Amino acid sequence: LQLVESGGGLVQPGGSLRLSCTASGFILEQYAIGWFRQAPGKEREGVACISNGGGSIYYADSVKGRFTISRDNVKSAVYLQMDALNTEDTADYYCAVGRINTVQAMCTLTRGVVYWGQGTPVTVSS
């Protein structure tokens, strides 16, 4: 079982990044998927979560309107398009899979999460 994140890096404020998470060993369509982040000295935050079929999506208020989560079950992948980045978005970003129907609970409480990726760092700085 493996979740591998990629796409992190250094970007200037106002810029964009697209994170990818590729799953292996999972039948991904059976799982909800979420992106979480943790900045130094801060608690982990659920950024965006999407249901197994993609019909239900939750975004944290801090990223609503700027980030977009999507999934491709055929490619066993989930993506996080991040636009209008600011310094507050600097963090390690993790994807996770969960067996839960309520994506808001997955994002806000990590309820149902069964596996985590290793993370990819995102630094927003001029």
A tleap script that builds the chain and sets N, CA, C and O, in Angstrom:
source leaprc.protein.ff14SB
mol = sequence {
  NLEU GLN LEU VAL GLU SER GLY GLY GLY LEU
  VAL GLN PRO GLY GLY SER LEU ARG LEU SER
  CYS THR ALA SER GLY PHE ILE LEU GLU GLN
  TYR ALA ILE GLY TRP PHE ARG GLN ALA PRO
  GLY LYS GLU ARG GLU GLY VAL ALA CYS ILE
  SER ASN GLY GLY GLY SER ILE TYR TYR ALA
  ASP SER VAL LYS GLY ARG PHE THR ILE SER
  ARG ASP ASN VAL LYS SER ALA VAL TYR LEU
  GLN MET ASP ALA LEU ASN THR GLU ASP THR
  ALA ASP TYR TYR CYS ALA VAL GLY ARG ILE
  ASN THR VAL GLN ALA MET CYS THR LEU THR
  ARG GLY VAL VAL TYR TRP GLY GLN GLY THR
  PRO VAL THR VAL SER CSER
}
set mol.1.N position { 0.851 -1.177 0.000 }
set mol.1.CA position { 0.000 0.000 0.000 }
set mol.1.C position { 0.888 1.228 0.000 }
set mol.1.O position { 1.798 1.355 0.819 }
set mol.2.N position { 0.612 2.135 -0.934 }
set mol.2.CA position { 1.479 3.287 -1.033 }
set mol.2.C position { 0.718 4.478 -1.588 }
set mol.2.O position { -0.063 4.357 -2.532 }
set mol.3.N position { 0.965 5.642 -0.974 }
set mol.3.CA position { 0.501 6.924 -1.485 }
set mol.3.C position { 1.734 7.788 -1.670 }
set mol.3.O position { 2.501 7.987 -0.729 }
set mol.4.N position { 1.927 8.293 -2.858 }
set mol.4.CA position { 3.118 9.083 -3.153 }
set mol.4.C position { 2.694 10.456 -3.662 }
set mol.4.O position { 2.048 10.585 -4.702 }
set mol.5.N position { 3.075 11.476 -2.899 }
set mol.5.CA position { 2.773 12.846 -3.296 }
set mol.5.C position { 3.913 13.415 -4.126 }
set mol.5.O position { 5.070 13.028 -3.962 }
set mol.6.N position { 3.578 14.326 -5.005 }
set mol.6.CA position { 4.584 15.034 -5.796 }
set mol.6.C position { 4.033 16.397 -6.186 }
set mol.6.O position { 2.839 16.664 -6.054 }
set mol.7.N position { 4.930 17.256 -6.669 }
set mol.7.CA position { 4.510 18.558 -7.165 }
set mol.7.C position { 4.784 19.718 -6.240 }
set mol.7.O position { 4.558 20.870 -6.610 }
set mol.8.N position { 5.270 19.436 -5.036 }
set mol.8.CA position { 5.588 20.523 -4.133 }
set mol.8.C position { 6.838 21.267 -4.569 }
set mol.8.O position { 7.550 20.836 -5.476 }
set mol.9.N position { 7.095 22.389 -3.911 }
set mol.9.CA position { 8.278 23.164 -4.241 }
set mol.9.C position { 8.170 24.588 -3.748 }
set mol.9.O position { 7.343 24.913 -2.896 }
set mol.10.N position { 9.017 25.424 -4.295 }
set mol.10.CA position { 9.061 26.841 -3.931 }
set mol.10.C position { 8.312 27.655 -4.981 }
set mol.10.O position { 8.521 27.484 -6.182 }
set mol.11.N position { 7.443 28.537 -4.513 }
set mol.11.CA position { 6.668 29.371 -5.424 }
set mol.11.C position { 6.521 30.752 -4.802 }
set mol.11.O position { 6.497 30.889 -3.579 }
set mol.12.N position { 6.425 31.756 -5.630 }
set mol.12.CA position { 6.251 33.125 -5.142 }
set mol.12.C position { 4.783 33.371 -4.766 }
set mol.12.O position { 3.884 32.719 -5.297 }
set mol.13.N position { 4.556 34.292 -3.870 }
set mol.13.CA position { 3.167 34.651 -3.543 }
set mol.13.C position { 2.384 35.022 -4.795 }
set mol.13.O position { 2.880 35.729 -5.672 }
set mol.14.N position { 1.172 34.537 -4.857 }
set mol.14.CA position { 0.343 34.758 -6.035 }
set mol.14.C position { 0.477 33.673 -7.084 }
set mol.14.O position { -0.302 33.628 -8.036 }
set mol.15.N position { 1.443 32.810 -6.921 }
set mol.15.CA position { 1.688 31.759 -7.894 }
set mol.15.C position { 0.801 30.534 -7.690 }
set mol.15.O position { -0.086 30.514 -6.836 }
set mol.16.N position { 1.071 29.515 -8.503 }
set mol.16.CA position { 0.271 28.295 -8.493 }
set mol.16.C position { 1.165 27.063 -8.433 }
set mol.16.O position { 2.312 27.074 -8.880 }
set mol.17.N position { 0.609 26.019 -7.875 }
set mol.17.CA position { 1.230 24.700 -7.887 }
set mol.17.C position { 0.137 23.662 -8.037 }
set mol.17.O position { -1.008 23.886 -7.643 }
set mol.18.N position { 0.497 22.527 -8.609 }
set mol.18.CA position { -0.432 21.411 -8.687 }
set mol.18.C position { 0.212 20.201 -8.029 }
set mol.18.O position { 1.232 19.693 -8.495 }
set mol.19.N position { -0.392 19.753 -6.952 }
set mol.19.CA position { 0.088 18.566 -6.268 }
set mol.19.C position { -0.612 17.336 -6.830 }
set mol.19.O position { -1.779 17.385 -7.217 }
set mol.20.N position { 0.122 16.241 -6.864 }
set mol.20.CA position { -0.431 14.961 -7.287 }
set mol.20.C position { -0.193 13.935 -6.203 }
set mol.20.O position { 0.796 13.998 -5.472 }
set mol.21.N position { -1.102 12.998 -6.110 }
set mol.21.CA position { -0.956 11.868 -5.188 }
set mol.21.C position { -1.348 10.618 -5.956 }
set mol.21.O position { -2.474 10.493 -6.439 }
set mol.22.N position { -0.418 9.711 -6.060 }
set mol.22.CA position { -0.662 8.470 -6.795 }
set mol.22.C position { -0.736 7.314 -5.809 }
set mol.22.O position { 0.105 7.177 -4.921 }
set mol.23.N position { -1.750 6.496 -5.982 }
set mol.23.CA position { -1.982 5.381 -5.077 }
set mol.23.C position { -1.641 4.068 -5.743 }
set mol.23.O position { -1.896 3.877 -6.932 }
set mol.24.N position { -1.072 3.177 -4.982 }
set mol.24.CA position { -0.843 1.818 -5.439 }
set mol.24.C position { -1.198 0.859 -4.315 }
set mol.24.O position { -0.958 1.141 -3.142 }
set mol.25.N position { -1.773 -0.277 -4.687 }
set mol.25.CA position { -2.203 -1.227 -3.684 }
set mol.25.C position { -3.601 -0.964 -3.181 }
set mol.25.O position { -4.132 -1.730 -2.377 }
set mol.26.N position { -4.209 0.133 -3.657 }
set mol.26.CA position { -5.580 0.465 -3.293 }
set mol.26.C position { -6.480 0.349 -4.511 }
set mol.26.O position { -6.044 0.595 -5.636 }
set mol.27.N position { -7.715 -0.019 -4.294 }
set mol.27.CA position { -8.749 0.207 -5.303 }
set mol.27.C position { -9.303 1.579 -4.952 }
set mol.27.O position { -10.232 1.713 -4.156 }
set mol.28.N position { -8.707 2.595 -5.568 }
set mol.28.CA position { -8.896 3.958 -5.099 }
set mol.28.C position { -10.355 4.383 -5.111 }
set mol.28.O position { -10.773 5.183 -4.274 }
set mol.29.N position { -11.130 3.861 -6.043 }
set mol.29.CA position { -12.525 4.291 -6.143 }
set mol.29.C position { -13.345 3.878 -4.924 }
set mol.29.O position { -14.479 4.328 -4.759 }
set mol.30.N position { -12.793 3.047 -4.089 }
set mol.30.CA position { -13.482 2.633 -2.874 }
set mol.30.C position { -13.254 3.591 -1.708 }
set mol.30.O position { -13.847 3.427 -0.642 }
set mol.31.N position { -12.399 4.588 -1.909 }
set mol.31.CA position { -11.985 5.449 -0.815 }
set mol.31.C position { -12.271 6.922 -1.086 }
set mol.31.O position { -12.182 7.398 -2.218 }
set mol.32.N position { -12.609 7.612 -0.029 }
set mol.32.CA position { -12.518 9.065 -0.056 }
set mol.32.C position { -11.040 9.442 0.048 }
set mol.32.O position { -10.229 8.693 0.593 }
set mol.33.N position { -10.712 10.604 -0.481 }
set mol.33.CA position { -9.319 11.052 -0.462 }
set mol.33.C position { -9.269 12.490 0.033 }
set mol.33.O position { -10.148 13.301 -0.256 }
set mol.34.N position { -8.232 12.775 0.775 }
set mol.34.CA position { -8.101 14.132 1.283 }
set mol.34.C position { -6.681 14.648 1.178 }
set mol.34.O position { -5.721 13.878 1.147 }
set mol.35.N position { -6.569 15.955 1.125 }
set mol.35.CA position { -5.288 16.642 1.244 }
set mol.35.C position { -5.261 17.365 2.584 }
set mol.35.O position { -6.199 18.076 2.945 }
set mol.36.N position { -4.177 17.170 3.304 }
set mol.36.CA position { -3.976 17.791 4.596 }
set mol.36.C position { -2.641 18.523 4.570 }
set mol.36.O position { -1.774 18.228 3.746 }
set mol.37.N position { -2.488 19.465 5.465 }
set mol.37.CA position { -1.204 20.150 5.535 }
set mol.37.C position { -0.855 20.430 6.977 }
set mol.37.O position { -1.723 20.519 7.845 }
set mol.38.N position { 0.442 20.567 7.213 }
set mol.38.CA position { 0.915 20.917 8.544 }
set mol.38.C position { 2.111 21.833 8.410 }
set mol.38.O position { 3.128 21.482 7.812 }
set mol.39.N position { 1.967 23.008 8.978 }
set mol.39.CA position { 3.059 23.978 9.002 }
set mol.39.C position { 3.813 23.845 10.319 }
set mol.39.O position { 3.251 23.368 11.305 }
set mol.40.N position { 5.067 24.255 10.349 }
set mol.40.CA position { 5.842 24.164 11.598 }
set mol.40.C position { 5.138 24.883 12.733 }
set mol.40.O position { 4.741 26.040 12.598 }
set mol.41.N position { 4.987 24.188 13.851 }
set mol.41.CA position { 4.380 24.792 15.018 }
set mol.41.C position { 2.872 24.906 14.983 }
set mol.41.O position { 2.266 25.477 15.890 }
set mol.42.N position { 2.260 24.362 13.936 }
set mol.42.CA position { 0.807 24.444 13.815 }
set mol.42.C position { 0.195 23.054 13.758 }
set mol.42.O position { 0.873 22.070 13.461 }
set mol.43.N position { -1.091 22.992 14.048 }
set mol.43.CA position { -1.787 21.726 13.968 }
set mol.43.C position { -2.052 21.353 12.512 }
set mol.43.O position { -2.110 22.206 11.627 }
set mol.44.N position { -2.208 20.067 12.300 }
set mol.44.CA position { -2.557 19.593 10.962 }
set mol.44.C position { -3.935 20.117 10.576 }
set mol.44.O position { -4.843 20.181 11.405 }
set mol.45.N position { -4.074 20.483 9.327 }
set mol.45.CA position { -5.325 21.052 8.811 }
set mol.45.C position { -5.777 20.255 7.598 }
set mol.45.O position { -4.999 19.988 6.683 }
set mol.46.N position { -7.038 19.885 7.609 }
set mol.46.CA position { -7.617 19.270 6.424 }
set mol.46.C position { -7.929 20.339 5.403 }
set mol.46.O position { -8.731 21.233 5.673 }
set mol.47.N position { -7.322 20.270 4.253 }
set mol.47.CA position { -7.442 21.315 3.241 }
set mol.47.C position { -8.612 21.051 2.306 }
set mol.47.O position { -9.448 21.927 2.079 }
set mol.48.N position { -8.665 19.848 1.768 }
set mol.48.CA position { -9.721 19.494 0.824 }
set mol.48.C position { -9.910 17.994 0.832 }
set mol.48.O position { -8.939 17.238 0.878 }
set mol.49.N position { -11.153 17.565 0.788 }
set mol.49.CA position { -11.468 16.146 0.759 }
set mol.49.C position { -12.544 15.887 -0.266 }
set mol.49.O position { -13.433 16.712 -0.474 }
set mol.50.N position { -12.460 14.725 -0.914 }
set mol.50.CA position { -13.392 14.390 -1.984 }
set mol.50.C position { -13.877 12.961 -1.784 }
set mol.50.O position { -13.101 12.073 -1.431 }
set mol.51.N position { -15.152 12.756 -2.010 }
set mol.51.CA position { -15.731 11.429 -1.813 }
set mol.51.C position { -15.257 10.450 -2.885 }
set mol.51.O position { -14.645 10.848 -3.876 }
set mol.52.N position { -15.546 9.158 -2.675 }
set mol.52.CA position { -15.019 8.142 -3.587 }
set mol.52.C position { -15.509 8.338 -5.014 }
set mol.52.O position { -14.773 8.068 -5.962 }
set mol.53.N position { -16.722 8.798 -5.176 }
set mol.53.CA position { -17.241 9.038 -6.516 }
set mol.53.C position { -17.018 10.446 -7.026 }
set mol.53.O position { -17.306 10.754 -8.183 }
set mol.54.N position { -16.501 11.300 -6.156 }
set mol.54.CA position { -16.231 12.670 -6.564 }
set mol.54.C position { -17.406 13.618 -6.443 }
set mol.54.O position { -17.288 14.797 -6.775 }
set mol.55.N position { -18.526 13.125 -5.979 }
set mol.55.CA position { -19.714 13.959 -5.938 }
set mol.55.C position { -19.816 14.865 -4.734 }
set mol.55.O position { -20.633 15.785 -4.717 }
set mol.56.N position { -19.006 14.622 -3.737 }
set mol.56.CA position { -19.028 15.435 -2.522 }
set mol.56.C position { -17.622 15.933 -2.237 }
set mol.56.O position { -16.670 15.154 -2.182 }
set mol.57.N position { -17.506 17.243 -2.055 }
set mol.57.CA position { -16.203 17.866 -1.822 }
set mol.57.C position { -16.307 18.838 -0.662 }
set mol.57.O position { -17.293 19.561 -0.520 }
set mol.58.N position { -15.281 18.841 0.154 }
set mol.58.CA position { -15.175 19.803 1.254 }
set mol.58.C position { -13.875 20.576 1.099 }
set mol.58.O position { -12.831 20.008 0.776 }
set mol.59.N position { -13.955 21.882 1.334 }
set mol.59.CA position { -12.767 22.728 1.376 }
set mol.59.C position { -12.723 23.468 2.697 }
set mol.59.O position { -13.749 23.926 3.201 }
set mol.60.N position { -11.539 23.581 3.247 }
set mol.60.CA position { -11.361 24.450 4.403 }
set mol.60.C position { -11.601 25.895 3.974 }
set mol.60.O position { -11.329 26.269 2.833 }
set mol.61.N position { -12.109 26.692 4.892 }
set mol.61.CA position { -12.383 28.097 4.574 }
set mol.61.C position { -11.117 28.822 4.109 }
set mol.61.O position { -11.180 29.737 3.287 }
set mol.62.N position { -9.985 28.408 4.636 }
set mol.62.CA position { -8.723 29.081 4.335 }
set mol.62.C position { -8.296 28.923 2.876 }
set mol.62.O position { -7.462 29.687 2.389 }
set mol.63.N position { -8.860 27.941 2.179 }
set mol.63.CA position { -8.440 27.691 0.792 }
set mol.63.C position { -9.587 27.776 -0.199 }
set mol.63.O position { -9.375 27.670 -1.407 }
set mol.64.N position { -10.793 27.966 0.301 }
set mol.64.CA position { -11.966 27.971 -0.561 }
set mol.64.C position { -11.837 29.067 -1.617 }
set mol.64.O position { -11.526 30.216 -1.304 }
set mol.65.N position { -12.079 28.692 -2.868 }
set mol.65.CA position { -11.974 29.635 -3.967 }
set mol.65.C position { -10.588 29.713 -4.581 }
set mol.65.O position { -10.408 30.304 -5.646 }
set mol.66.N position { -9.614 29.122 -3.918 }
set mol.66.CA position { -8.233 29.155 -4.435 }
set mol.66.C position { -7.710 27.767 -4.787 }
set mol.66.O position { -6.915 27.621 -5.716 }
set mol.67.N position { -8.150 26.751 -4.056 }
set mol.67.CA position { -7.691 25.386 -4.269 }
set mol.67.C position { -8.814 24.556 -4.881 }
set mol.67.O position { -9.993 24.777 -4.605 }
set mol.68.N position { -8.419 23.589 -5.726 }
set mol.68.CA position { -9.377 22.677 -6.340 }
set mol.68.C position { -8.864 21.251 -6.236 }
set mol.68.O position { -7.754 20.948 -6.673 }
set mol.69.N position { -9.672 20.385 -5.659 }
set mol.69.CA position { -9.322 18.976 -5.566 }
set mol.69.C position { -10.047 18.220 -6.665 }
set mol.69.O position { -11.198 18.515 -6.986 }
set mol.70.N position { -9.359 17.241 -7.237 }
set mol.70.CA position { -9.973 16.401 -8.254 }
set mol.70.C position { -9.356 15.016 -8.165 }
set mol.70.O position { -8.297 14.832 -7.564 }
set mol.71.N position { -10.021 14.056 -8.763 }
set mol.71.CA position { -9.507 12.695 -8.706 }
set mol.71.C position { -9.722 12.019 -10.039 }
set mol.71.O position { -10.647 12.348 -10.781 }
set mol.72.N position { -8.851 11.067 -10.331 }
set mol.72.CA position { -8.950 10.239 -11.529 }
set mol.72.C position { -8.796 8.801 -11.067 }
set mol.72.O position { -7.681 8.317 -10.876 }
set mol.73.N position { -9.915 8.127 -10.890 }
set mol.73.CA position { -9.873 6.764 -10.357 }
set mol.73.C position { -9.212 5.788 -11.333 }
set mol.73.O position { -8.650 4.777 -10.912 }
set mol.74.N position { -9.275 6.081 -12.609 }
set mol.74.CA position { -8.624 5.209 -13.601 }
set mol.74.C position { -7.106 5.262 -13.428 }
set mol.74.O position { -6.420 4.243 -13.515 }
set mol.75.N position { -6.605 6.456 -13.186 }
set mol.75.CA position { -5.165 6.630 -12.983 }
set mol.75.C position { -4.756 6.443 -11.527 }
set mol.75.O position { -3.578 6.553 -11.190 }
set mol.76.N position { -5.733 6.161 -10.664 }
set mol.76.CA position { -5.458 6.022 -9.221 }
set mol.76.C position { -4.725 7.244 -8.687 }
set mol.76.O position { -3.706 7.128 -8.006 }
set mol.77.N position { -5.252 8.401 -9.004 }
set mol.77.CA position { -4.569 9.629 -8.619 }
set mol.77.C position { -5.564 10.673 -8.129 }
set mol.77.O position { -6.737 10.670 -8.502 }
set mol.78.N position { -5.071 11.545 -7.301 }
set mol.78.CA position { -5.836 12.706 -6.838 }
set mol.78.C position { -4.935 13.918 -6.975 }
set mol.78.O position { -3.717 13.819 -6.822 }
set mol.79.N position { -5.536 15.056 -7.263 }
set mol.79.CA position { -4.772 16.262 -7.533 }
set mol.79.C position { -5.270 17.405 -6.650 }
set mol.79.O position { -6.425 17.430 -6.225 }
set mol.80.N position { -4.383 18.331 -6.391 }
set mol.80.CA position { -4.762 19.557 -5.693 }
set mol.80.C position { -4.164 20.726 -6.467 }
set mol.80.O position { -2.958 20.967 -6.421 }
set mol.81.N position { -5.012 21.436 -7.167 }
set mol.81.CA position { -4.594 22.643 -7.866 }
set mol.81.C position { -4.660 23.800 -6.893 }
set mol.81.O position { -5.715 24.091 -6.329 }
set mol.82.N position { -3.531 24.458 -6.699 }
set mol.82.CA position { -3.435 25.540 -5.724 }
set mol.82.C position { -3.101 26.833 -6.459 }
set mol.82.O position { -2.035 26.948 -7.064 }
set mol.83.N position { -3.990 27.784 -6.409 }
set mol.83.CA position { -3.802 29.072 -7.053 }
set mol.83.C position { -3.786 30.187 -6.015 }
set mol.83.O position { -4.203 29.996 -4.873 }
set mol.84.N position { -3.304 31.340 -6.423 }
set mol.84.CA position { -3.257 32.511 -5.539 }
set mol.84.C position { -2.620 32.160 -4.201 }
set mol.84.O position { -3.142 32.502 -3.140 }
set mol.85.N position { -1.499 31.481 -4.266 }
set mol.85.CA position { -0.833 31.036 -3.041 }
set mol.85.C position { -0.307 32.221 -2.242 }
set mol.85.O position { 0.116 33.231 -2.805 }
set mol.86.N position { -0.341 32.082 -0.939 }
set mol.86.CA position { 0.241 33.090 -0.065 }
set mol.86.C position { 1.121 32.406 0.979 }
set mol.86.O position { 1.150 31.179 1.077 }
set mol.87.N position { 1.821 33.201 1.738 }
set mol.87.CA position { 2.808 32.641 2.665 }
set mol.87.C position { 2.161 31.745 3.718 }
set mol.87.O position { 2.820 30.859 4.262 }
set mol.88.N position { 0.886 31.965 4.008 }
set mol.88.CA position { 0.185 31.130 4.981 }
set mol.88.C position { -0.039 29.708 4.467 }
set mol.88.O position { -0.379 28.813 5.242 }
set mol.89.N position { 0.149 29.498 3.169 }
set mol.89.CA position { -0.019 28.166 2.597 }
set mol.89.C position { 1.243 27.322 2.714 }
set mol.89.O position { 1.227 26.144 2.355 }
set mol.90.N position { 2.318 27.889 3.201 }
set mol.90.CA position { 3.562 27.142 3.385 }
set mol.90.C position { 3.359 26.031 4.402 }
set mol.90.O position { 2.951 26.286 5.535 }
set mol.91.N position { 3.643 24.802 4.001 }
set mol.91.CA position { 3.423 23.650 4.870 }
set mol.91.C position { 3.873 22.389 4.141 }
set mol.91.O position { 4.157 22.412 2.943 }
set mol.92.N position { 3.931 21.298 4.880 }
set mol.92.CA position { 4.033 19.978 4.266 }
set mol.92.C position { 2.623 19.513 3.949 }
set mol.92.O position { 1.728 19.588 4.791 }
set mol.93.N position { 2.434 19.035 2.734 }
set mol.93.CA position { 1.114 18.605 2.279 }
set mol.93.C position { 1.096 17.083 2.148 }
set mol.93.O position { 2.004 16.473 1.585 }
set mol.94.N position { 0.035 16.496 2.687 }
set mol.94.CA position { -0.115 15.049 2.714 }
set mol.94.C position { -1.439 14.648 2.075 }
set mol.94.O position { -2.449 15.332 2.237 }
set mol.95.N position { -1.423 13.543 1.355 }
set mol.95.CA position { -2.701 12.983 0.952 }
set mol.95.C position { -3.000 11.777 1.846 }
set mol.95.O position { -2.102 11.152 2.411 }
set mol.96.N position { -4.268 11.484 1.948 }
set mol.96.CA position { -4.712 10.381 2.785 }
set mol.96.C position { -5.971 9.783 2.191 }
set mol.96.O position { -6.744 10.473 1.527 }
set mol.97.N position { -6.175 8.497 2.434 }
set mol.97.CA position { -7.391 7.832 1.992 }
set mol.97.C position { -8.214 7.444 3.208 }
set mol.97.O position { -7.680 7.149 4.277 }
set mol.98.N position { -9.501 7.450 3.022 }
set mol.98.CA position { -10.380 7.141 4.136 }
set mol.98.C position { -11.607 6.390 3.700 }
set mol.98.O position { -12.066 6.499 2.563 }
set mol.99.N position { -12.126 5.626 4.632 }
set mol.99.CA position { -13.387 4.918 4.404 }
set mol.99.C position { -14.472 5.658 5.171 }
set mol.99.O position { -14.800 5.330 6.311 }
set mol.100.N position { -15.010 6.662 4.509 }
set mol.100.CA position { -16.022 7.486 5.150 }
set mol.100.C position { -16.817 8.186 4.061 }
set mol.100.O position { -16.274 8.555 3.020 }
set mol.101.N position { -18.111 8.365 4.310 }
set mol.101.CA position { -18.963 9.049 3.346 }
set mol.101.C position { -18.999 10.555 3.564 }
set mol.101.O position { -19.257 11.321 2.636 }
set mol.102.N position { -18.734 10.973 4.810 }
set mol.102.CA position { -18.841 12.389 5.134 }
set mol.102.C position { -17.466 13.035 4.997 }
set mol.102.O position { -16.643 12.947 5.908 }
set mol.103.N position { -17.220 13.674 3.876 }
set mol.103.CA position { -15.878 14.201 3.619 }
set mol.103.C position { -15.540 15.362 4.556 }
set mol.103.O position { -14.369 15.599 4.849 }
set mol.104.N position { -16.551 16.080 5.022 }
set mol.104.CA position { -16.250 17.149 5.962 }
set mol.104.C position { -15.659 16.574 7.247 }
set mol.104.O position { -14.719 17.140 7.804 }
set mol.105.N position { -16.196 15.470 7.715 }
set mol.105.CA position { -15.655 14.842 8.921 }
set mol.105.C position { -14.249 14.303 8.673 }
set mol.105.O position { -13.403 14.320 9.567 }
set mol.106.N position { -14.009 13.831 7.471 }
set mol.106.CA position { -12.664 13.349 7.162 }
set mol.106.C position { -11.671 14.495 7.235 }
set mol.106.O position { -10.579 14.345 7.783 }
set mol.107.N position { -12.048 15.633 6.684 }
set mol.107.CA position { -11.131 16.764 6.650 }
set mol.107.C position { -10.982 17.445 8.014 }
set mol.107.O position { -9.874 17.813 8.403 }
set mol.108.N position { -12.063 17.610 8.719 }
set mol.108.CA position { -12.011 18.390 9.961 }
set mol.108.C position { -11.617 17.553 11.170 }
set mol.108.O position { -11.085 18.088 12.143 }
set mol.109.N position { -11.871 16.241 11.120 }
set mol.109.CA position { -11.624 15.381 12.276 }
set mol.109.C position { -10.702 14.210 11.942 }
set mol.109.O position { -10.402 13.392 12.812 }
set mol.110.N position { -10.247 14.123 10.681 }
set mol.110.CA position { -9.489 12.957 10.180 }
set mol.110.C position { -10.237 11.656 10.452 }
set mol.110.O position { -9.624 10.600 10.605 }
set mol.111.N position { -11.551 11.739 10.512 }
set mol.111.CA position { -12.347 10.550 10.764 }
set mol.111.C position { -12.277 9.628 9.556 }
set mol.111.O position { -12.402 10.066 8.412 }
set mol.112.N position { -12.076 8.351 9.827 }
set mol.112.CA position { -12.084 7.365 8.759 }
set mol.112.C position { -10.792 7.221 7.990 }
set mol.112.O position { -10.690 6.359 7.118 }
set mol.113.N position { -9.796 8.046 8.290 }
set mol.113.CA position { -8.528 7.958 7.559 }
set mol.113.C position { -7.824 6.655 7.921 }
set mol.113.O position { -7.673 6.311 9.094 }
set mol.114.N position { -7.398 5.941 6.884 }
set mol.114.CA position { -6.765 4.650 7.110 }
set mol.114.C position { -5.321 4.599 6.641 }
set mol.114.O position { -4.577 3.691 7.011 }
set mol.115.N position { -4.919 5.576 5.825 }
set mol.115.CA position { -3.534 5.549 5.338 }
set mol.115.C position { -3.116 6.942 4.902 }
set mol.115.O position { -3.900 7.706 4.338 }
set mol.116.N position { -1.831 7.254 5.187 }
set mol.116.CA position { -1.256 8.551 4.860 }
set mol.116.C position { -0.084 8.397 3.907 }
set mol.116.O position { 0.629 7.394 3.926 }
set mol.117.N position { 0.098 9.409 3.077 }
set mol.117.CA position { 1.306 9.496 2.296 }
set mol.117.C position { 2.436 10.109 3.117 }
set mol.117.O position { 2.252 10.446 4.286 }
set mol.118.N position { 3.597 10.251 2.500 }
set mol.118.CA position { 4.773 10.753 3.200 }
set mol.118.C position { 4.891 12.277 3.150 }
set mol.118.O position { 5.660 12.864 3.911 }
set mol.119.N position { 4.154 12.903 2.281 }
set mol.119.CA position { 4.125 14.358 2.248 }
set mol.119.C position { 5.047 14.965 1.203 }
set mol.119.O position { 6.032 14.356 0.785 }
set mol.120.N position { 4.705 16.177 0.793 }
set mol.120.CA position { 5.535 16.966 -0.105 }
set mol.120.C position { 5.527 18.405 0.393 }
set mol.120.O position { 4.469 18.934 0.733 }
set mol.121.N position { 6.692 19.045 0.439 }
set mol.121.CA position { 6.746 20.399 1.013 }
set mol.121.C position { 6.351 21.467 -0.009 }
set mol.121.O position { 6.686 21.382 -1.191 }
set mol.122.N position { 5.642 22.455 0.477 }
set mol.122.CA position { 5.283 23.626 -0.315 }
set mol.122.C position { 5.761 24.865 0.438 }
set mol.122.O position { 5.410 25.073 1.600 }
set mol.123.N position { 6.555 25.672 -0.231 }
set mol.123.CA position { 7.047 26.911 0.358 }
set mol.123.C position { 6.639 28.076 -0.518 }
set mol.123.O position { 6.967 28.126 -1.704 }
set mol.124.N position { 5.923 29.008 0.075 }
set mol.124.CA position { 5.500 30.204 -0.642 }
set mol.124.C position { 6.308 31.371 -0.086 }
set mol.124.O position { 6.132 31.779 1.062 }
set mol.125.N position { 7.187 31.890 -0.914 }
set mol.125.CA position { 8.087 32.939 -0.449 }
set mol.125.C position { 8.573 33.756 -1.636 }
set mol.125.O position { 8.721 33.251 -2.749 }
set mol.126.N position { 8.816 35.032 -1.366 }
set mol.126.CA position { 9.388 35.896 -2.402 }
set mol.126.C position { 10.900 35.934 -2.279 }
set mol.126.O position { 11.567 36.609 -3.064 }
savepdb mol mol.pdb
quit
